[in-house]
C-alpha positions as a printed Julia matrix, in Angstrom:
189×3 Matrix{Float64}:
 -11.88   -5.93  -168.68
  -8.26   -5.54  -168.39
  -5.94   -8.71  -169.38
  -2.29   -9.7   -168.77
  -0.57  -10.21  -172.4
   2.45  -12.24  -173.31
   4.09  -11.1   -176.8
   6.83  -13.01  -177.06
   9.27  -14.69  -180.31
  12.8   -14.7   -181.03
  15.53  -12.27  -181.41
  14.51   -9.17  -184.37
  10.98  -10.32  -184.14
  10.1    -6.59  -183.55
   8.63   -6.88  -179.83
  10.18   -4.1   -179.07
   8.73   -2.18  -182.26
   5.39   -3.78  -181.34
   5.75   -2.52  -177.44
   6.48    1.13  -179.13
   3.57    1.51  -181.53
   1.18    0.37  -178.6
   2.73    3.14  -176.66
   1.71    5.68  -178.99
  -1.09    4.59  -179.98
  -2.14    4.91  -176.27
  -0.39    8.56  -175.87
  -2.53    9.08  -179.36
  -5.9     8.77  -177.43
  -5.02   10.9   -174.73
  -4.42    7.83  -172.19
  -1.2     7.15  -169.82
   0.85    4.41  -171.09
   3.71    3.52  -168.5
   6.36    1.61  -169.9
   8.93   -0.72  -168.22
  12.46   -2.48  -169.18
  14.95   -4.48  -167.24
  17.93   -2.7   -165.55
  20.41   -5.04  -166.68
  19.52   -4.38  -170.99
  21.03   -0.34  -171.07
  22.08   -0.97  -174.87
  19.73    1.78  -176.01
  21.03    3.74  -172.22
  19.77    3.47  -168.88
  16.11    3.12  -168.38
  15.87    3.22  -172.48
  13.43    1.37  -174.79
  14.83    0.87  -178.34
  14.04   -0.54  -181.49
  16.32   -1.56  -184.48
  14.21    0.66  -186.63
  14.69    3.82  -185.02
  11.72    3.97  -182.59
  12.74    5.06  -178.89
  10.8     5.64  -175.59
  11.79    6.66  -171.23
  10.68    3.84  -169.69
  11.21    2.65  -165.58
  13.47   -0.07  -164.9
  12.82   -2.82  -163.18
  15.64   -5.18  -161.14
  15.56   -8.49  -159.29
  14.03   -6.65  -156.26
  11.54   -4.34  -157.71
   7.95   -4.8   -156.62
   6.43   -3.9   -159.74
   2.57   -4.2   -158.11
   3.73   -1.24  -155.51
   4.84    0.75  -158.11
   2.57    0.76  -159.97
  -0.08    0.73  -158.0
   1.59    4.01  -156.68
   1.13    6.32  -160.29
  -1.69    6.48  -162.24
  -1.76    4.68  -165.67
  -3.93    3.5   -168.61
  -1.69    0.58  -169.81
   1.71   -1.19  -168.48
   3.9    -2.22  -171.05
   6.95   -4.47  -170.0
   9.88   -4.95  -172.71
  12.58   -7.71  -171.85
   9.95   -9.42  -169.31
  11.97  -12.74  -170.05
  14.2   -10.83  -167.19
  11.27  -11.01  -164.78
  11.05  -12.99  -161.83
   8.26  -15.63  -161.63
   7.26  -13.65  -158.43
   6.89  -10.52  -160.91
   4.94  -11.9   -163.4
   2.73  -12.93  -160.79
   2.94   -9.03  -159.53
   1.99   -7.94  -163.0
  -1.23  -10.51  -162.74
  -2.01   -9.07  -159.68
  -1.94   -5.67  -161.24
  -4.4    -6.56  -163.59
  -6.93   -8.12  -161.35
  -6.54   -5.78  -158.25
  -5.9    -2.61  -159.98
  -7.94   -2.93  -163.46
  -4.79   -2.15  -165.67
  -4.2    -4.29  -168.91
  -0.43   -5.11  -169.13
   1.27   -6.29  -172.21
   4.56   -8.15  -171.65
   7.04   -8.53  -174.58
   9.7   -10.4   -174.16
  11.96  -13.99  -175.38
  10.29  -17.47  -175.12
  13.69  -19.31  -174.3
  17.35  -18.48  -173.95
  20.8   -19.0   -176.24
  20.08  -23.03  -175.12
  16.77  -22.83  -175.86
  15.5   -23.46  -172.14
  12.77  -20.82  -170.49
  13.46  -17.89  -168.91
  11.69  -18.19  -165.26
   9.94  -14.94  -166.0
   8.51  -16.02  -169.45
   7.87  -19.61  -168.21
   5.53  -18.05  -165.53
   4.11  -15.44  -168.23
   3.57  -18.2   -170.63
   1.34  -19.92  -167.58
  -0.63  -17.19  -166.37
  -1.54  -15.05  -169.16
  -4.71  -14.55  -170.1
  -3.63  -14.11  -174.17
  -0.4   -15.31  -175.7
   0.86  -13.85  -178.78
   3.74  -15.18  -180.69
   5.54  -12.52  -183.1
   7.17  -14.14  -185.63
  10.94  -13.56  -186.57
  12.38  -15.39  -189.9
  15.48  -17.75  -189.97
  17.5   -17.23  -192.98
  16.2   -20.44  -194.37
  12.83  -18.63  -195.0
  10.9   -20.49  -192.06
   9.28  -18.98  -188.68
  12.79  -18.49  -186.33
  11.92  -19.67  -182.85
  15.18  -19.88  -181.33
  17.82  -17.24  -180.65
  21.68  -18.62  -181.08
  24.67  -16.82  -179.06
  27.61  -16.66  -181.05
  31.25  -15.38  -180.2
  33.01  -12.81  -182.28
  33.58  -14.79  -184.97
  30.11  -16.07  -185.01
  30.59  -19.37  -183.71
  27.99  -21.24  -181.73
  28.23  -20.35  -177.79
  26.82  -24.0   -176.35
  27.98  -22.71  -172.87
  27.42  -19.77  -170.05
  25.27  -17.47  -168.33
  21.5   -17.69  -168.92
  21.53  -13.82  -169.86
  24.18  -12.22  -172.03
  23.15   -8.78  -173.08
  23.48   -8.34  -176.88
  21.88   -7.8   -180.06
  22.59   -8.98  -183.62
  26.77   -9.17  -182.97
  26.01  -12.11  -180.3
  22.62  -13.54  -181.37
  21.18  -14.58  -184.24
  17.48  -15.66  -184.87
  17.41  -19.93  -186.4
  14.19  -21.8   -187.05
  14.47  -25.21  -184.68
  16.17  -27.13  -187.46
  19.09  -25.24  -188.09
  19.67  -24.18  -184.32
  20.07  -27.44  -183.42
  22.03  -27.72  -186.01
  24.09  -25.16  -185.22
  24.11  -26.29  -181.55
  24.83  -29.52  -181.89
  27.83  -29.34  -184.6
  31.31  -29.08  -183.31
């Protein structure tokens, strides 16, 4: 019975990584994985999955506008696998549900819990309502303890407490804080 999957933790938790290895494993077994990312993350290039450790897949990108249930619905495939699906819209996630109960597919959504001010993203906030299993992969603050929180910081790694909801950017404008010190860090100045 296919399911609708949330993986989700901080920044350098290795969703990503995770989102890879299930890929494989799939193409392993002779079954059609079809990956997805968001349009606006081309760090790794356009329609790119990457991982910090090397590991790198084609995937289709998704916008604002796509209608993920057509197109998918429209190629055959074993699995969906959805990297930055804290960029979905609430009316995707619901898409991707829909994909798994009309069409049969299991999809496996990886993506951040909350943003730089540690507020949901819509499409997470949805995901974290409708799917059937939630899995948190865990990140570590450099305290020791589980990071749940992702800080922005400026070049000269001072707290952001400001801005746009999505800033593309990897370890030179995030960093990954248990709850503690990111409020610290939030809070101070």
């Amino acid at each position: 019975m296919a399911q609708l999957y949330f993986y989700y933790g901080a920044m350098n938790a290795g969703k990503s990584t995770t989102l890879l290895q299930a890929a494989f494993n799939y193409r392993e077994r002779g079954m059609r994985p079809m990956l997805w990312t968001a349009a606006l993350d081309d760090r790794a290039g356009e329609g790119r999955i990457a991982s910090r450790i090397g590991l790198e897949a084609d995937a289709h990108m998704f916008g604002p506008g796509t209608d993920l249930h057509a197109a998918i619905a429209a190629q055959p495939a074993d699995c969906i696998l959805v990297d930055e699906a804290q960029f979905l819209s609430a009316a995707q996630a619901d898409q991707l549900a829909d994909v798994v109960d009309g069409l049969g597919v299991p999809v496996l959504a990886y993506g951040l819990r909350t943003d730089f001010r540690g507020q949901l993203f819509p499409g997470s906030e949805r995901l974290l309502a409708i799917a059937d299993k939630l899995v948190e992969l865990k990140a570590v603050c450099g305290c020791g303890r589980k990071a749940t929180m992702n800080l922005r910081i400026d070049s000269a790694g001072i707290p952001v407490r400001a801005g746009a909801q999505t800033e593309i950017g990897g370890n030179d404008r995030y960093v990954a804080l248990c709850r503690r010190h990111f409020m610290e860090a939030f809070r101070a100045g």
